[in-house]
Amino acid sequence: MWPTHPLDAADPAPMHNLYFGACGVIWALRYLEDQGATSLSKDYTAIVPALLAPNRAQMEVEEGTPFGSFLMGDTSIRMLEFQVAPSPQIAAELSRLIEATKNHPARELMWGSPGTLLAALFLHRHTGDEAWARLFRETAAMLWSQLQPSADGSCQVWSQDLYGRHSTYIDAVHGFVATAAPLIQGRDLLDATDWVRWRECIANTIRRTARWEGPLASWPPRMDSLPGDLKLMQYCHGAPGFVICLAHFPGDALDDLLAAGAEATWAAGPLRKGSNLCHGTGGNGYAFLKLYRRTGDALWLDRARAFAMHGIAQVEAARAQYGQGRYSLWTGDPGFAIYLLDCIRGQDRFPRADVFFG
């Protein structure tokens, strides 16, 4: 497998999950080939099932414990396996993982049920099987029951028991808007009355938590973030992730916020953290691609391509500095390659958030 980059971990031993391990790299390579962007010289089919055991060991998961995490666990590895060799056995295991994660205390995308909510949506779109739609609705109902009023009572949010602390994240990985994204994308699977409730809840919470600075808008990482806290401007915390997650929200109720968030992303400029998707220039650039697809305004495509050119220079500089590529879907070069392809084609399919099965 591929060595881990020093910016991702001190130990160069290979990782194996979707987020920054071999599962994500294999997914990206296959996706790029599927899109006609490259031809692979290696077939990774036999490797994929072998990622499960070492990943569970690295994540310190006890044997026999369901590990449904979408970005870090078994679910995405099984989905990658299912993509090439679908079988009733793998489908049953995926169903078990989604069921077992429905009441996960993290209540966020990376580790909890919002991640498997997204997995159920991808599986339904891929197969048309109503069983995945049922799991999507059941998970959505569980998440609705777990909403809590904010401290001032103005909106509703989720709390997360995550990394040894109790938090109220609202960002695009651990927080509210990350969970809103698959609900928006899968709204056709929900009862019409349920979707109306979700739509009103999402729009209200997003507007109540926005922080304006003149014509620009962004969001803090958590509900309890203080006004003087570090203002992050990246996919995982800040305006870019909100624009990306909400770009398919129906109607115009959030259009002013989407435009203000994208303008804030442009005003901040490319990130110093590299070209990657999670907290880099490529991830921020997807906010522009989203608005280009939503509005048809070529200004946003021009801005996305400007970020792409800057990101290419960042990749080249990092390779020269570290003597290796950054082999990671979310924090490295394969994810940025997909961003470049989308900039060329004027597409906006953010890896993992919008597409899994190609």
Short mmCIF file of C-alpha atoms in Angstrom, two decimals:
data_model
loop_
_atom_site.label_atom_id
_atom_site.label_comp_id
_atom_site.label_asym_id
_atom_site.label_seq_id
_atom_site.Cartn_x
_atom_site.Cartn_y
_atom_site.Cartn_z
CA MET A 1 0.00 0.00 0.00
CA TRP A 2 0.95 3.67 -0.12
CA PRO A 3 3.01 5.38 2.59
CA THR A 4 1.24 7.87 4.83
CA HIS A 5 2.30 11.47 4.33
CA PRO A 6 4.10 13.27 7.19
CA LEU A 7 1.31 15.88 7.23
CA ASP A 8 -1.23 13.13 7.95
CA ALA A 9 0.64 11.09 10.57
CA ALA A 10 4.11 10.79 12.04
CA ASP A 11 4.21 7.07 11.24
CA PRO A 12 4.68 6.46 7.49
CA ALA A 13 3.00 3.03 7.73
CA PRO A 14 0.12 2.76 5.24
CA MET A 15 -3.41 3.62 6.32
CA HIS A 16 -6.38 1.70 4.93
CA ASN A 17 -9.63 3.70 5.27
CA LEU A 18 -11.59 5.93 2.90
CA TYR A 19 -10.59 9.22 4.51
CA PHE A 20 -6.81 9.13 4.17
CA GLY A 21 -5.93 5.51 3.41
CA ALA A 22 -5.79 2.91 0.66
CA CYS A 23 -9.58 2.57 0.34
CA GLY A 24 -9.81 6.22 -0.67
CA VAL A 25 -6.89 6.00 -3.08
CA ILE A 26 -8.31 2.91 -4.80
CA TRP A 27 -11.73 4.55 -4.99
CA ALA A 28 -10.22 7.68 -6.57
CA LEU A 29 -8.17 5.72 -9.11
CA ARG A 30 -11.19 3.69 -10.15
CA TYR A 31 -13.35 6.79 -10.35
CA LEU A 32 -10.84 8.60 -12.54
CA GLU A 33 -10.65 5.59 -14.84
CA ASP A 34 -14.45 5.33 -14.94
CA GLN A 35 -14.57 8.99 -15.98
CA GLY A 36 -12.11 8.36 -18.81
CA ALA A 37 -9.39 10.48 -17.19
CA THR A 38 -6.80 7.70 -16.88
CA SER A 39 -6.13 4.01 -17.51
CA LEU A 40 -5.00 1.84 -14.62
CA SER A 41 -2.22 -0.72 -14.96
CA LYS A 42 -3.24 -2.56 -11.79
CA ASP A 43 -6.44 -4.33 -10.75
CA TYR A 44 -7.14 -3.66 -7.06
CA THR A 45 -10.15 -5.99 -6.75
CA ALA A 46 -8.40 -8.64 -4.69
CA ILE A 47 -6.83 -6.06 -2.40
CA VAL A 48 -10.02 -4.38 -1.19
CA PRO A 49 -11.32 -7.10 1.21
CA ALA A 50 -7.83 -7.31 2.74
CA LEU A 51 -8.13 -3.67 3.90
CA LEU A 52 -10.70 -4.52 6.57
CA ALA A 53 -8.50 -6.27 9.15
CA PRO A 54 -5.55 -3.84 9.19
CA ASN A 55 -7.86 -0.85 9.25
CA ARG A 56 -9.76 -2.23 12.24
CA ALA A 57 -6.43 -2.87 13.97
CA GLN A 58 -5.26 0.70 13.31
CA MET A 59 -8.56 2.11 14.54
CA GLU A 60 -8.35 -0.15 17.63
CA VAL A 61 -11.76 -1.76 17.07
CA GLU A 62 -12.44 -4.93 19.01
CA GLU A 63 -12.99 -8.10 17.01
CA GLY A 64 -16.67 -8.76 16.35
CA THR A 65 -17.71 -5.15 17.01
CA PRO A 66 -19.62 -3.54 14.11
CA PHE A 67 -17.52 -0.69 12.72
CA GLY A 68 -19.91 1.20 10.49
CA SER A 69 -17.99 4.48 10.22
CA PHE A 70 -18.31 5.68 6.62
CA LEU A 71 -15.06 7.63 6.35
CA MET A 72 -12.92 5.59 8.75
CA GLY A 73 -14.48 2.13 9.03
CA ASP A 74 -15.86 -0.97 7.32
CA THR A 75 -18.79 0.56 5.45
CA SER A 76 -16.88 2.29 2.65
CA ILE A 77 -14.52 -0.67 2.21
CA ARG A 78 -17.50 -3.00 1.85
CA MET A 79 -19.12 -0.56 -0.60
CA LEU A 80 -15.95 -0.53 -2.69
CA GLU A 81 -16.04 -4.32 -2.67
CA PHE A 82 -19.75 -4.33 -3.55
CA GLN A 83 -19.14 -2.00 -6.49
CA VAL A 84 -16.98 -4.57 -8.31
CA ALA A 85 -18.40 -7.84 -7.01
CA PRO A 86 -21.91 -7.33 -5.62
CA SER A 87 -23.28 -10.25 -3.65
CA PRO A 88 -26.08 -10.94 -1.16
CA GLN A 89 -23.43 -11.56 1.51
CA ILE A 90 -21.82 -8.13 1.13
CA ALA A 91 -25.24 -6.47 0.92
CA ALA A 92 -26.26 -8.18 4.16
CA GLU A 93 -23.06 -7.02 5.87
CA LEU A 94 -23.63 -3.44 4.68
CA SER A 95 -27.19 -3.57 6.00
CA ARG A 96 -25.88 -4.83 9.36
CA LEU A 97 -23.33 -2.00 9.54
CA ILE A 98 -25.94 0.67 8.77
CA GLU A 99 -28.38 -0.79 11.31
CA ALA A 100 -25.67 -0.96 13.98
CA THR A 101 -24.69 2.68 13.46
CA LYS A 102 -28.17 4.25 13.61
CA ASN A 103 -27.86 5.22 17.27
CA HIS A 104 -24.12 5.96 17.33
CA PRO A 105 -23.39 8.70 19.91
CA ALA A 106 -21.17 10.70 17.54
CA ARG A 107 -24.15 11.84 15.45
CA GLU A 108 -21.84 13.15 12.72
CA LEU A 109 -20.58 12.16 9.28
CA MET A 110 -17.15 10.69 9.93
CA TRP A 111 -18.00 8.12 12.62
CA GLY A 112 -21.76 8.13 13.14
CA SER A 113 -25.17 7.59 11.56
CA PRO A 114 -25.06 10.58 9.18
CA GLY A 115 -22.25 8.74 7.38
CA THR A 116 -24.26 5.54 7.05
CA LEU A 117 -27.31 7.63 6.08
CA LEU A 118 -25.23 8.76 3.10
CA ALA A 119 -24.11 5.18 2.45
CA ALA A 120 -27.74 4.00 2.35
CA LEU A 121 -28.54 6.77 -0.14
CA PHE A 122 -25.63 5.80 -2.40
CA LEU A 123 -26.63 2.13 -2.26
CA HIS A 124 -30.24 2.94 -3.13
CA ARG A 125 -29.23 5.12 -6.07
CA HIS A 126 -26.88 2.37 -7.28
CA THR A 127 -29.22 -0.61 -6.94
CA GLY A 128 -32.77 0.77 -6.78
CA ASP A 129 -33.41 -1.64 -3.91
CA GLU A 130 -36.13 -0.37 -1.58
CA ALA A 131 -34.34 -1.93 1.41
CA TRP A 132 -31.73 0.83 1.27
CA ALA A 133 -34.46 3.49 1.07
CA ARG A 134 -36.03 2.00 4.19
CA LEU A 135 -32.71 2.20 6.04
CA PHE A 136 -32.32 5.80 4.87
CA ARG A 137 -35.75 6.73 6.27
CA GLU A 138 -35.17 4.87 9.53
CA THR A 139 -31.82 6.59 10.07
CA ALA A 140 -33.34 9.99 9.22
CA ALA A 141 -36.14 9.37 11.74
CA MET A 142 -33.58 8.48 14.40
CA LEU A 143 -31.64 11.67 13.69
CA TRP A 144 -34.83 13.74 13.89
CA SER A 145 -35.54 12.29 17.34
CA GLN A 146 -32.01 13.27 18.46
CA LEU A 147 -32.26 16.97 17.57
CA GLN A 148 -31.89 19.34 20.50
CA PRO A 149 -32.75 23.03 20.91
CA SER A 150 -29.78 25.37 20.81
CA ALA A 151 -28.78 27.16 24.01
CA ASP A 152 -30.81 30.24 23.06
CA GLY A 153 -33.71 28.15 21.74
CA SER A 154 -33.58 29.73 18.29
CA CYS A 155 -32.83 26.58 16.28
CA GLN A 156 -32.16 22.85 16.52
CA VAL A 157 -28.82 21.04 16.39
CA TRP A 158 -27.21 17.73 17.26
CA SER A 159 -24.66 17.12 19.97
CA GLN A 160 -21.69 14.82 19.42
CA ASP A 161 -19.88 12.55 21.85
CA LEU A 162 -16.62 12.64 19.96
CA TYR A 163 -12.92 12.30 20.80
CA GLY A 164 -13.62 12.22 24.51
CA ARG A 165 -15.75 15.37 24.68
CA HIS A 166 -19.36 16.46 24.26
CA SER A 167 -19.71 19.07 21.50
CA THR A 168 -22.22 20.79 19.25
CA TYR A 169 -20.45 20.95 15.91
CA ILE A 170 -22.27 22.50 12.95
CA ASP A 171 -19.57 22.05 10.27
CA ALA A 172 -19.33 19.97 7.07
CA VAL A 173 -17.64 16.89 8.59
CA HIS A 174 -18.62 16.60 12.24
CA GLY A 175 -21.62 18.89 12.37
CA PHE A 176 -25.14 19.88 11.44
CA VAL A 177 -24.58 20.84 7.82
CA ALA A 178 -22.77 17.56 7.05
CA THR A 179 -25.90 15.73 8.15
CA ALA A 180 -28.16 18.10 6.25
CA ALA A 181 -26.44 17.28 2.94
CA PRO A 182 -27.61 13.64 2.54
CA LEU A 183 -31.08 14.61 3.79
CA ILE A 184 -31.28 17.24 1.05
CA GLN A 185 -29.98 14.85 -1.60
CA GLY A 186 -32.31 12.05 -0.50
CA ARG A 187 -35.41 14.15 0.14
CA ASP A 188 -37.32 12.23 -2.54
CA LEU A 189 -37.08 9.13 -0.31
CA LEU A 190 -38.74 10.89 2.62
CA ASP A 191 -42.43 11.35 3.29
CA ALA A 192 -43.48 14.77 1.97
CA THR A 193 -44.53 15.96 5.42
CA ASP A 194 -41.24 14.83 6.92
CA TRP A 195 -39.25 16.67 4.26
CA VAL A 196 -41.17 19.91 4.97
CA ARG A 197 -40.12 19.63 8.62
CA TRP A 198 -36.53 18.93 7.64
CA ARG A 199 -36.46 21.80 5.14
CA GLU A 200 -37.70 24.31 7.70
CA CYS A 201 -35.31 23.01 10.37
CA ILE A 202 -32.27 23.10 8.08
CA ALA A 203 -32.99 26.57 6.71
CA ASN A 204 -33.61 28.02 10.17
CA THR A 205 -30.50 26.55 11.78
CA ILE A 206 -28.25 27.58 8.89
CA ARG A 207 -29.52 31.16 8.98
CA ARG A 208 -29.45 31.44 12.77
CA THR A 209 -25.85 30.24 13.00
CA ALA A 210 -24.39 32.32 10.14
CA ARG A 211 -22.00 35.11 11.03
CA TRP A 212 -21.93 38.08 8.70
CA GLU A 213 -19.05 40.47 8.09
CA GLY A 214 -20.30 43.08 5.66
CA PRO A 215 -21.36 41.24 2.49
CA LEU A 216 -19.51 38.06 3.52
CA ALA A 217 -20.79 35.16 5.61
CA SER A 218 -19.30 32.13 7.31
CA TRP A 219 -20.03 29.76 10.17
CA PRO A 220 -18.07 28.77 13.29
CA PRO A 221 -17.11 25.14 13.90
CA ARG A 222 -19.41 24.75 16.96
CA MET A 223 -22.48 26.34 18.45
CA ASP A 224 -20.43 27.43 21.46
CA SER A 225 -17.58 28.94 19.41
CA LEU A 226 -16.91 32.43 20.72
CA PRO A 227 -16.78 35.47 18.39
CA GLY A 228 -13.02 35.79 18.98
CA ASP A 229 -12.23 32.15 18.17
CA LEU A 230 -10.10 31.19 15.19
CA LYS A 231 -12.03 31.84 11.98
CA LEU A 232 -11.46 28.78 9.81
CA MET A 233 -12.25 28.95 6.11
CA GLN A 234 -12.10 25.40 4.74
CA TYR A 235 -14.39 22.52 3.82
CA CYS A 236 -14.39 20.89 7.26
CA HIS A 237 -14.90 24.17 9.17
CA GLY A 238 -16.29 27.33 7.64
CA ALA A 239 -18.16 28.73 4.66
CA PRO A 240 -16.80 26.48 1.87
CA GLY A 241 -18.25 23.31 3.42
CA PHE A 242 -21.60 24.99 4.05
CA VAL A 243 -21.88 26.12 0.43
CA ILE A 244 -20.98 22.63 -0.81
CA CYS A 245 -23.37 20.81 1.52
CA LEU A 246 -26.30 23.17 0.86
CA ALA A 247 -25.88 23.74 -2.88
CA HIS A 248 -28.78 21.40 -3.72
CA PHE A 249 -31.17 22.91 -1.19
CA PRO A 250 -34.43 23.49 -3.11
CA GLY A 251 -35.79 26.98 -3.57
CA ASP A 252 -34.12 30.33 -2.93
CA ALA A 253 -34.42 30.57 0.87
CA LEU A 254 -30.65 30.23 1.35
CA ASP A 255 -29.40 31.81 -1.89
CA ASP A 256 -28.09 34.96 -0.20
CA LEU A 257 -26.12 32.89 2.31
CA LEU A 258 -24.69 30.59 -0.36
CA ALA A 259 -23.47 33.57 -2.40
CA ALA A 260 -22.07 35.34 0.68
CA GLY A 261 -20.30 32.16 1.80
CA ALA A 262 -18.73 31.66 -1.62
CA GLU A 263 -17.65 35.31 -1.74
CA ALA A 264 -16.03 34.88 1.67
CA THR A 265 -14.18 31.82 0.35
CA TRP A 266 -12.89 33.81 -2.61
CA ALA A 267 -11.93 36.80 -0.43
CA ALA A 268 -9.91 34.53 1.86
CA GLY A 269 -7.97 33.10 -1.10
CA PRO A 270 -6.26 29.71 -1.49
CA LEU A 271 -5.37 27.91 1.73
CA ARG A 272 -1.84 27.50 3.04
CA LYS A 273 -2.65 23.95 4.12
CA GLY A 274 -2.17 22.56 0.60
CA SER A 275 -4.33 21.52 -2.32
CA ASN A 276 -6.46 18.88 -0.60
CA LEU A 277 -10.23 18.58 -0.22
CA CYS A 278 -10.78 18.52 3.54
CA HIS A 279 -8.81 21.62 4.48
CA GLY A 280 -7.16 22.83 1.30
CA THR A 281 -7.51 24.80 -1.89
CA GLY A 282 -9.31 22.05 -3.84
CA GLY A 283 -12.01 21.61 -1.23
CA ASN A 284 -12.64 25.35 -1.11
CA GLY A 285 -12.75 25.49 -4.90
CA TYR A 286 -15.69 23.11 -4.95
CA ALA A 287 -17.78 25.90 -3.40
CA PHE A 288 -17.31 27.81 -6.67
CA LEU A 289 -18.15 24.77 -8.79
CA LYS A 290 -21.33 24.29 -6.77
CA LEU A 291 -22.46 27.86 -7.37
CA TYR A 292 -21.57 27.61 -11.04
CA ARG A 293 -23.86 24.59 -11.39
CA ARG A 294 -26.57 26.22 -9.27
CA THR A 295 -26.57 29.65 -10.96
CA GLY A 296 -24.97 29.14 -14.37
CA ASP A 297 -22.75 32.19 -13.73
CA ALA A 298 -19.36 31.56 -15.41
CA LEU A 299 -17.65 33.80 -12.83
CA TRP A 300 -17.75 30.90 -10.38
CA LEU A 301 -16.19 28.48 -12.86
CA ASP A 302 -13.41 31.01 -13.55
CA ARG A 303 -12.74 31.26 -9.82
CA ALA A 304 -12.72 27.48 -9.42
CA ARG A 305 -10.15 27.19 -12.20
CA ALA A 306 -8.01 29.93 -10.66
CA PHE A 307 -7.92 27.94 -7.42
CA ALA A 308 -7.08 24.83 -9.46
CA MET A 309 -4.00 26.49 -10.99
CA HIS A 310 -2.82 27.59 -7.55
CA GLY A 311 -3.42 24.07 -6.22
CA ILE A 312 -1.28 22.54 -8.97
CA ALA A 313 1.61 24.71 -7.84
CA GLN A 314 0.98 23.61 -4.25
CA VAL A 315 1.14 19.92 -5.26
CA GLU A 316 4.43 20.44 -7.09
CA ALA A 317 5.93 22.40 -4.19
CA ALA A 318 4.87 19.74 -1.66
CA ARG A 319 6.35 16.92 -3.75
CA ALA A 320 9.64 18.80 -3.92
CA GLN A 321 9.60 19.48 -0.17
CA TYR A 322 8.65 15.99 1.05
CA GLY A 323 9.99 13.81 -1.76
CA GLN A 324 6.68 11.96 -2.14
CA GLY A 325 3.07 12.39 -3.11
CA ARG A 326 0.25 12.67 -0.60
CA TYR A 327 -1.67 9.43 -1.14
CA SER A 328 -5.06 10.26 0.30
CA LEU A 329 -8.55 10.91 -1.08
CA TRP A 330 -9.50 13.63 1.38
CA THR A 331 -6.17 15.12 2.39
CA GLY A 332 -4.02 14.48 -0.66
CA ASP A 333 -3.38 14.30 -4.39
CA PRO A 334 -6.05 11.83 -5.65
CA GLY A 335 -8.88 14.00 -4.34
CA PHE A 336 -7.30 17.08 -5.88
CA ALA A 337 -6.98 15.25 -9.20
CA ILE A 338 -10.76 14.75 -9.18
CA TYR A 339 -11.20 18.46 -8.48
CA LEU A 340 -9.05 19.26 -11.53
CA LEU A 341 -11.18 16.97 -13.68
CA ASP A 342 -14.36 18.67 -12.46
CA CYS A 343 -12.84 22.09 -13.21
CA ILE A 344 -12.09 20.99 -16.77
CA ARG A 345 -15.61 19.63 -17.27
CA GLY A 346 -17.52 22.19 -15.22
CA GLN A 347 -18.86 19.49 -12.87
CA ASP A 348 -19.42 19.74 -9.12
CA ARG A 349 -19.43 16.16 -7.81
CA PHE A 350 -17.54 16.39 -4.54
CA PRO A 351 -15.97 12.96 -3.79
CA ARG A 352 -17.85 11.10 -1.07
CA ALA A 353 -20.46 13.83 -0.60
CA ASP A 354 -22.04 13.59 -4.05
CA VAL A 355 -20.77 10.42 -5.67
CA PHE A 356 -19.54 6.97 -4.72
CA PHE A 357 -20.49 4.49 -7.44
CA GLY A 358 -19.35 6.62 -10.38
#
